[in-house]
Short mmCIF file of C-alpha atoms in Angstrom, two decimals:
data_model
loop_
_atom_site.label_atom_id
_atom_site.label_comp_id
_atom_site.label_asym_id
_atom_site.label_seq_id
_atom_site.Cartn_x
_atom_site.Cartn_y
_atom_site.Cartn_z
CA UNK A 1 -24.13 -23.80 28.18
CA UNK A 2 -24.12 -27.54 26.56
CA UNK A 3 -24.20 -27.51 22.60
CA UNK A 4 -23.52 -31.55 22.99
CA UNK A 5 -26.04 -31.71 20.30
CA UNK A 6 -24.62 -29.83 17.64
CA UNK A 7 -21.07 -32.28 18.53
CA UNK A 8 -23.51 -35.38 17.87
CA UNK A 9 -24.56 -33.89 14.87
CA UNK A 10 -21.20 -32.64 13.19
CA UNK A 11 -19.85 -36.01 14.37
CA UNK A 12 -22.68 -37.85 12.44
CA UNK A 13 -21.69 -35.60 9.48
CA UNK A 14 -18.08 -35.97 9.64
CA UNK A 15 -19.42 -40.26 9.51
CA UNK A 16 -21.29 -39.85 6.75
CA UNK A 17 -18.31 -37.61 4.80
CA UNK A 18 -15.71 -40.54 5.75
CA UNK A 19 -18.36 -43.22 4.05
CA UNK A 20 -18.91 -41.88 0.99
CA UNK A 21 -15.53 -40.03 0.41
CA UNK A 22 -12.10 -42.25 1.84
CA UNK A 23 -9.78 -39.69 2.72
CA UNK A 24 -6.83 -40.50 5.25
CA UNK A 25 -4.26 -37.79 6.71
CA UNK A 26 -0.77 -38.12 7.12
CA UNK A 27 1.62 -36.02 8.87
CA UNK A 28 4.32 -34.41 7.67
CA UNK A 29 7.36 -32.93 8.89
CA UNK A 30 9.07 -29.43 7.68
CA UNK A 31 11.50 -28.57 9.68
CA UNK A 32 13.02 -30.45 12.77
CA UNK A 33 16.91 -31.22 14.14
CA UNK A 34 18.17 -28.86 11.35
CA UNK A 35 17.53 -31.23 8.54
CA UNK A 36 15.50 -30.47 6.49
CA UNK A 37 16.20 -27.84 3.83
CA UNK A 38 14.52 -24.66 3.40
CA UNK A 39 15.21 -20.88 3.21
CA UNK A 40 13.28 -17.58 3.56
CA UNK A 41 11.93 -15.55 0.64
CA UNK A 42 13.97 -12.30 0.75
CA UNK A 43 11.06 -10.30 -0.95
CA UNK A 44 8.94 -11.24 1.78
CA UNK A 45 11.71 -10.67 4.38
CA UNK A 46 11.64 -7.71 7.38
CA UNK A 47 13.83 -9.75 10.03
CA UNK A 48 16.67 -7.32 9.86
CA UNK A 49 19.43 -10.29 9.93
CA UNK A 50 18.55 -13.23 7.69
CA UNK A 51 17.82 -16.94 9.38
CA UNK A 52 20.67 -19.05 10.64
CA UNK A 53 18.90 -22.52 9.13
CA UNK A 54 20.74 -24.79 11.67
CA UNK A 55 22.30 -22.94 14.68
CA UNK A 56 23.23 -24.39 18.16
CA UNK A 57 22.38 -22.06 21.26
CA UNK A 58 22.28 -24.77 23.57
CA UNK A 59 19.35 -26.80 24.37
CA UNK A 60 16.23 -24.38 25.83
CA UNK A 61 12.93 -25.81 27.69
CA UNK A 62 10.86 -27.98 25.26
CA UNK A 63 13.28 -26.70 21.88
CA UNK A 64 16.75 -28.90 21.51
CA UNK A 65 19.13 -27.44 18.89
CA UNK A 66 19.89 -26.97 16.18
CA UNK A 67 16.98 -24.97 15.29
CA UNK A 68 16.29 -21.51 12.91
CA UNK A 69 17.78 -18.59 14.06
CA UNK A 70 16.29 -14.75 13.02
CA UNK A 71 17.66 -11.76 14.87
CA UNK A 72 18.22 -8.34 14.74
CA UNK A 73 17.63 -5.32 16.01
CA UNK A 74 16.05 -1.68 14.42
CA UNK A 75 15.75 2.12 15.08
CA UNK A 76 12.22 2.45 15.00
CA UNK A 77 8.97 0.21 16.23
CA UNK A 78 7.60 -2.28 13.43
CA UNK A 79 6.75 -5.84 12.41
CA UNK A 80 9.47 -8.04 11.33
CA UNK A 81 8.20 -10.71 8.74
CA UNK A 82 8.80 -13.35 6.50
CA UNK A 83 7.94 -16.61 4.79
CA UNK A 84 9.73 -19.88 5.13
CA UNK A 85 10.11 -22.25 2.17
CA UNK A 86 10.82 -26.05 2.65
CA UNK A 87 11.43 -28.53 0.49
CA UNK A 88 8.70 -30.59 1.54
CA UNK A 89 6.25 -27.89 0.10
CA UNK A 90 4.15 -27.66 -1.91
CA UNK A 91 1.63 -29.97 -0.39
CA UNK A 92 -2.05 -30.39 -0.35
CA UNK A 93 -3.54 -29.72 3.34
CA UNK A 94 -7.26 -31.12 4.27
CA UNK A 95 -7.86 -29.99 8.04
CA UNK A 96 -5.80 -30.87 11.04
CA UNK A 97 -3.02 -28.88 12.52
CA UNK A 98 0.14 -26.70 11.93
CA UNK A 99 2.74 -27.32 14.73
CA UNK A 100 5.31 -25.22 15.59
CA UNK A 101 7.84 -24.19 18.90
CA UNK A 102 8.51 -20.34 18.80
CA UNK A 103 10.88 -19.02 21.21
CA UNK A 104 11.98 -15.04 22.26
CA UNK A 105 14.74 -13.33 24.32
CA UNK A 106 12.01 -10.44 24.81
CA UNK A 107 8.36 -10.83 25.27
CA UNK A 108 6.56 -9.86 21.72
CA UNK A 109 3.88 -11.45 20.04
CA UNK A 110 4.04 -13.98 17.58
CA UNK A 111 2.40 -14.65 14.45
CA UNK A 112 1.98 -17.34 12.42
CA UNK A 113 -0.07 -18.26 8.86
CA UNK A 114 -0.44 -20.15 5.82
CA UNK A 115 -0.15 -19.61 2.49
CA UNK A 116 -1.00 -21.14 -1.41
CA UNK A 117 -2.28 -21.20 -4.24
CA UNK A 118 -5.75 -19.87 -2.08
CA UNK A 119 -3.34 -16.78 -1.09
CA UNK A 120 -2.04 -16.09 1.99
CA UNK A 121 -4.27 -17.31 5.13
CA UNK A 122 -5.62 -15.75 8.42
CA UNK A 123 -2.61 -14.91 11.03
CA UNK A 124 -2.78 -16.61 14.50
CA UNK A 125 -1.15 -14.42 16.94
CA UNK A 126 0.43 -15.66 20.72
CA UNK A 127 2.20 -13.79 23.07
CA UNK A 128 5.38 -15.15 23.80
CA UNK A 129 6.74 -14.55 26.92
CA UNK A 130 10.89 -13.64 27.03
CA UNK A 131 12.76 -16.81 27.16
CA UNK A 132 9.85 -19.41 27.10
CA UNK A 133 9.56 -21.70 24.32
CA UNK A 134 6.13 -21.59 23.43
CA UNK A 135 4.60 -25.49 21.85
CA UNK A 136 2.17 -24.40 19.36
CA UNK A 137 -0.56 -26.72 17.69
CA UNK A 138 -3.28 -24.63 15.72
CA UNK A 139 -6.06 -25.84 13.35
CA UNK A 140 -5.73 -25.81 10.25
CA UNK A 141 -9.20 -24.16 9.72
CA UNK A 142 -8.22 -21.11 11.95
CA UNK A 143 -5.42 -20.73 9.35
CA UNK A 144 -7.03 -20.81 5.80
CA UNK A 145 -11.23 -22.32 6.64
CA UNK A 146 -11.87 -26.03 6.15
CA UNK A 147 -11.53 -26.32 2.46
CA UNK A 148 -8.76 -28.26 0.66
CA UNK A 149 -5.79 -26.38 -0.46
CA UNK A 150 -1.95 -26.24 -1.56
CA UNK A 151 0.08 -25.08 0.84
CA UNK A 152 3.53 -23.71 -0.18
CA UNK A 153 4.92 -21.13 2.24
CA UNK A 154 4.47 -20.81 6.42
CA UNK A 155 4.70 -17.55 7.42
CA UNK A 156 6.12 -16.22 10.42
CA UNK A 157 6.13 -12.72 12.15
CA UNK A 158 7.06 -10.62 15.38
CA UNK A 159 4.76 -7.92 16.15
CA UNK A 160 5.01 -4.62 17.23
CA UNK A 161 8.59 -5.46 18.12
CA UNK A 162 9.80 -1.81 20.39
CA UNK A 163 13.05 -0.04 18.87
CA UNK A 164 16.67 -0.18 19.79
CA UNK A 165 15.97 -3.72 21.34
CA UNK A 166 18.39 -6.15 19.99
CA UNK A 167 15.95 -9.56 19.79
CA UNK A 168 16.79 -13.36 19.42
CA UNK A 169 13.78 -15.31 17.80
CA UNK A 170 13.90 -19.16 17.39
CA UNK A 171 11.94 -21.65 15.79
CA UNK A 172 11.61 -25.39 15.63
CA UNK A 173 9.71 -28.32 14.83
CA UNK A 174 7.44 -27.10 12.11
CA UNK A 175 4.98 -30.09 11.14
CA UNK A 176 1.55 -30.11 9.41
CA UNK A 177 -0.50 -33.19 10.57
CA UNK A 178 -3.04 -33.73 7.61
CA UNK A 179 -1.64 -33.92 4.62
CA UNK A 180 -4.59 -35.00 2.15
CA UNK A 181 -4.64 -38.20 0.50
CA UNK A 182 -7.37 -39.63 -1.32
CA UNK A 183 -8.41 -43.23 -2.43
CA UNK A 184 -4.58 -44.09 -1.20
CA UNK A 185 -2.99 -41.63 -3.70
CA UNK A 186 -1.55 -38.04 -3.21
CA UNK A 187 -3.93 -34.97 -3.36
CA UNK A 188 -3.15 -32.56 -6.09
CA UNK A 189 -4.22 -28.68 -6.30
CA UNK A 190 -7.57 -29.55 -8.27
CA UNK A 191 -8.96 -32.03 -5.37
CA UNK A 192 -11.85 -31.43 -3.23
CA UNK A 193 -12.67 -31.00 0.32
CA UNK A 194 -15.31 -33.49 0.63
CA UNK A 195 -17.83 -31.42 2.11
CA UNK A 196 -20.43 -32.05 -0.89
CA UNK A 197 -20.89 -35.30 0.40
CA UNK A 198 -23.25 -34.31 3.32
CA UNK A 199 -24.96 -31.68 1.85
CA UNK A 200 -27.77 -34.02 0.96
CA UNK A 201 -28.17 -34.38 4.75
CA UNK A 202 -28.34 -31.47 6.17
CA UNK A 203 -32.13 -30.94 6.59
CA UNK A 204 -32.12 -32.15 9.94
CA UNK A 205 -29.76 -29.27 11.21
CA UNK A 206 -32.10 -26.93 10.34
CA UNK A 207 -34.22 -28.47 12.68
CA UNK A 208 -32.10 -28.73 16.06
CA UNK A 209 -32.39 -25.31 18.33
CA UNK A 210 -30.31 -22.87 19.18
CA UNK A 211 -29.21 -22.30 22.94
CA UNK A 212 -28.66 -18.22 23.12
CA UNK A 213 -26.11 -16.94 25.38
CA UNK A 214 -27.39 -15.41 28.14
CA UNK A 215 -24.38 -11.99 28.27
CA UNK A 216 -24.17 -8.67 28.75
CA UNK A 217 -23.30 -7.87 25.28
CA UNK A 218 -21.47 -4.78 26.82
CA UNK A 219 -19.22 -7.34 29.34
CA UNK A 220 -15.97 -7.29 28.30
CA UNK A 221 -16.23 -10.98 29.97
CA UNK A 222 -16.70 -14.13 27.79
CA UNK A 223 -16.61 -17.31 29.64
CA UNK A 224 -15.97 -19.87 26.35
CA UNK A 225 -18.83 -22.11 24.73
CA UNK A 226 -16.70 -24.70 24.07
CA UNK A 227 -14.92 -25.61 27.24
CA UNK A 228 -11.36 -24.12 24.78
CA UNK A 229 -8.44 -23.15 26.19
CA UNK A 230 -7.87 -19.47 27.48
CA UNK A 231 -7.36 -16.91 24.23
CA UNK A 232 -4.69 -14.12 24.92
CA UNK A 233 -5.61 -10.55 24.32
CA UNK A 234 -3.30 -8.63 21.82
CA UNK A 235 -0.55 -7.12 22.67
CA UNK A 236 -1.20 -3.57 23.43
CA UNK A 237 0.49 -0.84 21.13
CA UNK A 238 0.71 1.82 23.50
CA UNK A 239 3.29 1.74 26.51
CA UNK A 240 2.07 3.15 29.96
CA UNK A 241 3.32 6.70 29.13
CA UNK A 242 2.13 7.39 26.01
CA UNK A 243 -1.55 5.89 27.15
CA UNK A 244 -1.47 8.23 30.19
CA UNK A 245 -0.51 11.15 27.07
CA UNK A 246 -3.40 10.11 25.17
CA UNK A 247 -6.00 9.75 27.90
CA UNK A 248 -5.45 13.45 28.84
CA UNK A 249 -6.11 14.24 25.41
CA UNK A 250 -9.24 11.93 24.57
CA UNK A 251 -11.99 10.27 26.07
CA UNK A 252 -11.65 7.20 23.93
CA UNK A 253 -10.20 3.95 25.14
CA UNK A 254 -9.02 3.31 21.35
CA UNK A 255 -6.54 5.23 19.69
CA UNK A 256 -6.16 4.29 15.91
CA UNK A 257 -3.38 5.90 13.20
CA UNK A 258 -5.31 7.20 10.30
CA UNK A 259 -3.62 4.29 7.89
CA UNK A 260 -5.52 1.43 9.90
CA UNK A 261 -8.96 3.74 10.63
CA UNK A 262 -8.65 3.84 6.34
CA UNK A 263 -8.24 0.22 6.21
CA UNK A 264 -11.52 -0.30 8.35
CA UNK A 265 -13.52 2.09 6.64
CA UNK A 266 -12.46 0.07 3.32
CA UNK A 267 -13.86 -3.16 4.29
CA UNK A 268 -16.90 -1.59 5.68
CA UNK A 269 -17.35 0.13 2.26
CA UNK A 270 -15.89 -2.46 -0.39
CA UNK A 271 -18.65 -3.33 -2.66
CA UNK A 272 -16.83 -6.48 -4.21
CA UNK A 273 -14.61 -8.73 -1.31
CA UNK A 274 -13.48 -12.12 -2.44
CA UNK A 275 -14.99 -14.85 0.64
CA UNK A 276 -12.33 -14.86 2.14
CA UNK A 277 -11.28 -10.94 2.64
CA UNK A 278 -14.42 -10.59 3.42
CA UNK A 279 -14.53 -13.37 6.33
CA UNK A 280 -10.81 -11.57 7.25
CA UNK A 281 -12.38 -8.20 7.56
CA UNK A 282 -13.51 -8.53 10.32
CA UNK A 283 -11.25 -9.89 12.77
CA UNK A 284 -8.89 -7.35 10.96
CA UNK A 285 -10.47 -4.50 12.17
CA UNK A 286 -11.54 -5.84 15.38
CA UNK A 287 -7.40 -6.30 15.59
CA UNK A 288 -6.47 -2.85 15.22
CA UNK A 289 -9.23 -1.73 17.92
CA UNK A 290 -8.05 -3.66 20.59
CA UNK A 291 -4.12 -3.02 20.14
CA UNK A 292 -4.47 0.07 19.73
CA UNK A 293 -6.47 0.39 23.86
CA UNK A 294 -5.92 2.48 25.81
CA UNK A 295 -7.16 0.79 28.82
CA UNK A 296 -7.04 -2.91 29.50
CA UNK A 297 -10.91 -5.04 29.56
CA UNK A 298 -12.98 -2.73 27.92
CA UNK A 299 -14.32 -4.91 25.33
CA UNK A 300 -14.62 -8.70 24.64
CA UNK A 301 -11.54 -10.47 23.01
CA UNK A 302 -12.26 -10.30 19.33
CA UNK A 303 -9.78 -13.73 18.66
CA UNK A 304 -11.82 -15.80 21.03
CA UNK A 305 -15.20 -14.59 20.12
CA UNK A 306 -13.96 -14.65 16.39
CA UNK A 307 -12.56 -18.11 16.71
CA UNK A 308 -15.59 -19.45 18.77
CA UNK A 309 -17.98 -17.94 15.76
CA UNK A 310 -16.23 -20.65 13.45
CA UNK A 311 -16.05 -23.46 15.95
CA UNK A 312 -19.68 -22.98 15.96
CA UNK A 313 -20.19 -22.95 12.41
CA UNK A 314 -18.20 -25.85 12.21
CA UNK A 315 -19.64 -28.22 14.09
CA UNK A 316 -22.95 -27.38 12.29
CA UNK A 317 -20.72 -28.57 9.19
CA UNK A 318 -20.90 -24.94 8.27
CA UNK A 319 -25.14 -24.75 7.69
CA UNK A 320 -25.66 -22.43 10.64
CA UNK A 321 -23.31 -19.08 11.54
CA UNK A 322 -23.42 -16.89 14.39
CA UNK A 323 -23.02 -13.44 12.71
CA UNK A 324 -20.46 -11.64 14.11
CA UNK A 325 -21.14 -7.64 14.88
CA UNK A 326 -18.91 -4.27 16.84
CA UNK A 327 -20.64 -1.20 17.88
CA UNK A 328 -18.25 1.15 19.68
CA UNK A 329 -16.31 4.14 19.69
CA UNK A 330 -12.52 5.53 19.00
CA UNK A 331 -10.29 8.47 17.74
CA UNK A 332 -8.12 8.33 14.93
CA UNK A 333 -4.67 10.24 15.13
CA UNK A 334 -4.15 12.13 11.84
CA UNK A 335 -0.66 14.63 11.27
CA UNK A 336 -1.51 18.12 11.71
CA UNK A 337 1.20 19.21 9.88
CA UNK A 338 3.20 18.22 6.75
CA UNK A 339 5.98 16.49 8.22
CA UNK A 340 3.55 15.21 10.27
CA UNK A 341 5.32 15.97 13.73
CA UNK A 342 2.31 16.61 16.02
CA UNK A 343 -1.45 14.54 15.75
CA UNK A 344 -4.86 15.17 16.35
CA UNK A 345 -7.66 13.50 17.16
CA UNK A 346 -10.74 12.78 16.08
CA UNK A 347 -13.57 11.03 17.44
CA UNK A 348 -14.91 7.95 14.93
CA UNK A 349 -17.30 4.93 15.46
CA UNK A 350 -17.19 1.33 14.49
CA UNK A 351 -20.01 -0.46 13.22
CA UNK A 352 -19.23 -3.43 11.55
CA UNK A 353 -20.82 -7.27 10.55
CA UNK A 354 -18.85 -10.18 9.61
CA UNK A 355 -19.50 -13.94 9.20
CA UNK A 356 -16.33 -16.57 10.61
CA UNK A 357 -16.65 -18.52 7.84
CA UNK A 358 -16.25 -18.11 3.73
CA UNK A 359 -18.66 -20.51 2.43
CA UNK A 360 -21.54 -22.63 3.55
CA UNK A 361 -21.78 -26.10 2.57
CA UNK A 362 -25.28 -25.78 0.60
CA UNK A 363 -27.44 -23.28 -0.95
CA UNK A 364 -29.00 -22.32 2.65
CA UNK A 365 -27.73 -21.58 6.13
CA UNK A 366 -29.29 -20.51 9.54
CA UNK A 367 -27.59 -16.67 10.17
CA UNK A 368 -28.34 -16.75 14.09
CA UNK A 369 -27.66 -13.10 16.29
CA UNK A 370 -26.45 -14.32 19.55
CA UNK A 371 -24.98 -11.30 21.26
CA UNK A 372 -22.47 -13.24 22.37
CA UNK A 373 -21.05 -12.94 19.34
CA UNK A 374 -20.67 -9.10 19.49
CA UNK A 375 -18.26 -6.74 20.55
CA UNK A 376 -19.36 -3.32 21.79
CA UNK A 377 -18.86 -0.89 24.97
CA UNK A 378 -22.81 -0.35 25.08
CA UNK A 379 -25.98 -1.49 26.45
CA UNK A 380 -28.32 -1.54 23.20
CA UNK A 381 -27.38 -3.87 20.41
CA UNK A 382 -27.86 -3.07 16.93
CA UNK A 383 -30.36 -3.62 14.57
CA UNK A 384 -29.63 -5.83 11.74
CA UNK A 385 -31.56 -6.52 8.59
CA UNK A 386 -29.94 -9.19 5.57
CA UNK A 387 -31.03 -9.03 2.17
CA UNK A 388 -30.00 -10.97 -0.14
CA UNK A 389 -31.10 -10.77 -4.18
CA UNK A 390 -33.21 -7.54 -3.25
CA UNK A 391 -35.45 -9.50 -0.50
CA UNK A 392 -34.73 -8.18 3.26
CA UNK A 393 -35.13 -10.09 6.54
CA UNK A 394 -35.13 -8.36 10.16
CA UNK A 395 -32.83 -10.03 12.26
CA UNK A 396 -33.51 -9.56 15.67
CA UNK A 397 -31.35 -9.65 18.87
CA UNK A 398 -31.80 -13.68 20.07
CA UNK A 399 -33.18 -14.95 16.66
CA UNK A 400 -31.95 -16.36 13.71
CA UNK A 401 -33.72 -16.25 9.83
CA UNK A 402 -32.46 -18.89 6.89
CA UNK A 403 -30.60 -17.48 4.44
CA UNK A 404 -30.86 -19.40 0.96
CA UNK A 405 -29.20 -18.64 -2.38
CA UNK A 406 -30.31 -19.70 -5.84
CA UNK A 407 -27.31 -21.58 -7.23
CA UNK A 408 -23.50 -22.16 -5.92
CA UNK A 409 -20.21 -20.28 -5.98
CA UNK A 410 -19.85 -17.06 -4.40
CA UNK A 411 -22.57 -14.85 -3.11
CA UNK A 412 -23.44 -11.77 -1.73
CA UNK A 413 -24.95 -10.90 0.75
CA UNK A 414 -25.95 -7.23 2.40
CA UNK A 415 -26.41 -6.72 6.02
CA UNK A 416 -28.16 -3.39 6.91
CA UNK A 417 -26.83 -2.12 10.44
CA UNK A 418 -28.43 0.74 13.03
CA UNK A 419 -27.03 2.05 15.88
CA UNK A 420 -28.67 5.29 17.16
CA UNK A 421 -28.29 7.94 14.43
CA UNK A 422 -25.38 5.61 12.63
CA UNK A 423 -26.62 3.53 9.37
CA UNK A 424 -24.12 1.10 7.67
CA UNK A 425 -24.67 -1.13 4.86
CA UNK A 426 -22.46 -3.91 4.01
CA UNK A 427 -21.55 -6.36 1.34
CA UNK A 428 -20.33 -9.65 2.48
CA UNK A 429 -19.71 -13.07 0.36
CA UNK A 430 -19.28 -16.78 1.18
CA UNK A 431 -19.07 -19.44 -1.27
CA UNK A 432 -22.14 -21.97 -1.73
CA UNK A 433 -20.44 -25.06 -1.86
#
């Protein structure tokens, strides 16, 4: 599929932005050759041993030391987080890229994010394999959306890291590569983005057409829109026994613990979601899903179709947006006793919207239904209707409908779901910018 037009057209808009709005990046280093200060916050902190700030290990593939050094090992199966401070930060951040080199003994998965005075960001998760220094460079808008912000802490995680399994965890070379300046001064926390300056053009996007994907929306296969790089799946939850346990017990190919089924059923029910939870949501649930398989390429990966949703929406210069949808099945594991010693299951559906962005750059956007753009283990798609301010719109499987608001800031709007004898309605928000 070639969407070479809507490149030509977010490059013209990214022209017109530099023209009327002078804004140059600069890069800026955090952390590299252990010199440059910083610690971890310790309320933030689940490494079990604090960092080493400049350690020596010898020189690995792609990482020379000294680098930061977090290691430890626990009883029981969990996440081990935290949130490095530099000196460098706070800084304003306007696009580009967070680089970083992360580096295991064991193979784990990796997580990185951003955080400010916007909160904390969206995580971007890797697998790391054990002993391979993996060379990280991630956009910025995958992190925390396009919009201008203060960034004062990176956050950094292992996943889902097994018990009793003593773990070394390095990192290195921590660099952000647009740091905002405007007019040839420093960005402060009350700047702006920039993106009001093409607003007035964006008419003519509204009049390019939309190439539909031509997948089974039930095809676990996704072949990339964008000619990107290879997403991993998620690290699976289960090991190979206890999958083989649960499969004799349920017919599902997800398995979910009752605390992450609530947190899905939250989202899907919150009537008031600030832009960004709500573009989070999501992805979030879509995460727990696919962790928690059972059985390897059952459904789409929800990262790259997730990321691909706001590449898309990006290079429309965020006036069209694939909306994002998941129709399919699991079983939730709840205690059956007090002490909760022995689970249950019990069968449970997902069927859920979401949009990859959390605002729209004018009072109007193209919401297209591309089933690319949605997960499910079936062969009917859903039907969606939007309504915003009372007034409701069918959209259709391979069509789109414009979606205006009456003034800017955040808005609401509710997307009406059907899937056989399941009905959801949702509440979802972007900004109008």
């Amino acid at each position: 599929m070639n969407y070479g037009m809507f490149k030509r057209i977010a490059l013209m808009g990214a022209l017109a932005s530099l023209s009327g709005y002078a804004q140059v990046c600069n890069t800026l280093t955090l952390y590299k050759d252990g010199s440059y200060a910083g610690r971890m916050e310790e309320s933030t902190r689940s490494f079990p041993e604090a960092p080493e700030w400049s350690t020596n290990w010898g020189d690995f593939d792609n990482m020379q030391n000294p680098y930061i050094r977090l290691s430890g090992m626990r009883n029981y199966r969990g996440d081990w987080t935290g949130s490095l401070v530099f000196d460098a930060l706070p800084v304003k951040v306007n696009g580009g890229t967070l680089k970083i080199k992360a580096r295991s003994s064991q193979k784990g998965n990796f997580g990185v994010w951003l955080s400010g005075n916007s909160g904390a960001g969206h995580i971007s998760f890797h697998e790391l394999e054990a002993n391979k220094t993996a060379v990280l460079t991630i956009p910025v808008q995958e992190l925390m959306g396009n919009e201008s912000f203060e960034v004062d802490k990176v956050g950094i995680g292992l996943f889902d890291v097994p018990a009793n399994q003593y773990t070394n965890f390095f990192v290195d070379d921590i660099e952000l590569s647009c740091i905002e300046t405007v007019g040839g001064s420093a960005g402060g926390s009350n700047g702006t983005s920039g993106n009001s300056a093409t607003m007035g053009n964006s008419d003519a996007l509204f009049q390019t057409e939309y190439s539909f994907a031509d997948v089974d929306p039930a095809s676990a296969i996704r072949k990339g829109l964008f000619d990107s790089a290879y997403v991993r799946p998620t690290s699976a939850h289960y090991e190979i026994a206890e999958r083989s346990s649960l499969q004799q017990k349920t017919s599902a190919a997800f398995v979910l613990s009752e605390n992450e089924h609530n947190q899905i059923v939250n989202f899907r029910e919150a009537k008031t979601l600030t832009p960004k939870a709500s573009r989070d949501g999501w992805y979030k649930s879509l995460f727990y899903i696919d962790r928690n398989r059972l059985k390897d390429g059952v459904i789409a990966n929800p990262k790259q179709v997730f990321n691909e949703a706001n590449e898309m929406a990006a290079l429309s210069n965020y006036t069209l947006m694939p909306l994002l949808l998941a129709d399919l099945d699991y079983a939730v594991s709840y205690c059956a006793d007090t002490a909760c010693a022995t689970h249950v299951l019990e069968d449970s559906g997902l069927l859920l919207a979401g949009l990859p962005s959390s605002y729209i750059a004018g009072s109007k956007f193209r919401l297209v239904y591309d089933p690319y753009f949605t997960v499910t283990t079936r062969k009917t798609l859903p039907h969606v209707e939007i309504c915003v301010s009372g007034k409701c719109q069918s959209l259709d499987p391979k069509s789109e409908i414009m979606v205006e608001f009456d003034s800017a800031g955040v808005q609401e709007l509710q997307v009406k779901i059907t899937s056989g004898n399941l009905n959801v309605q949702q509440h979802l928000f972007v900004e109008v910018k």
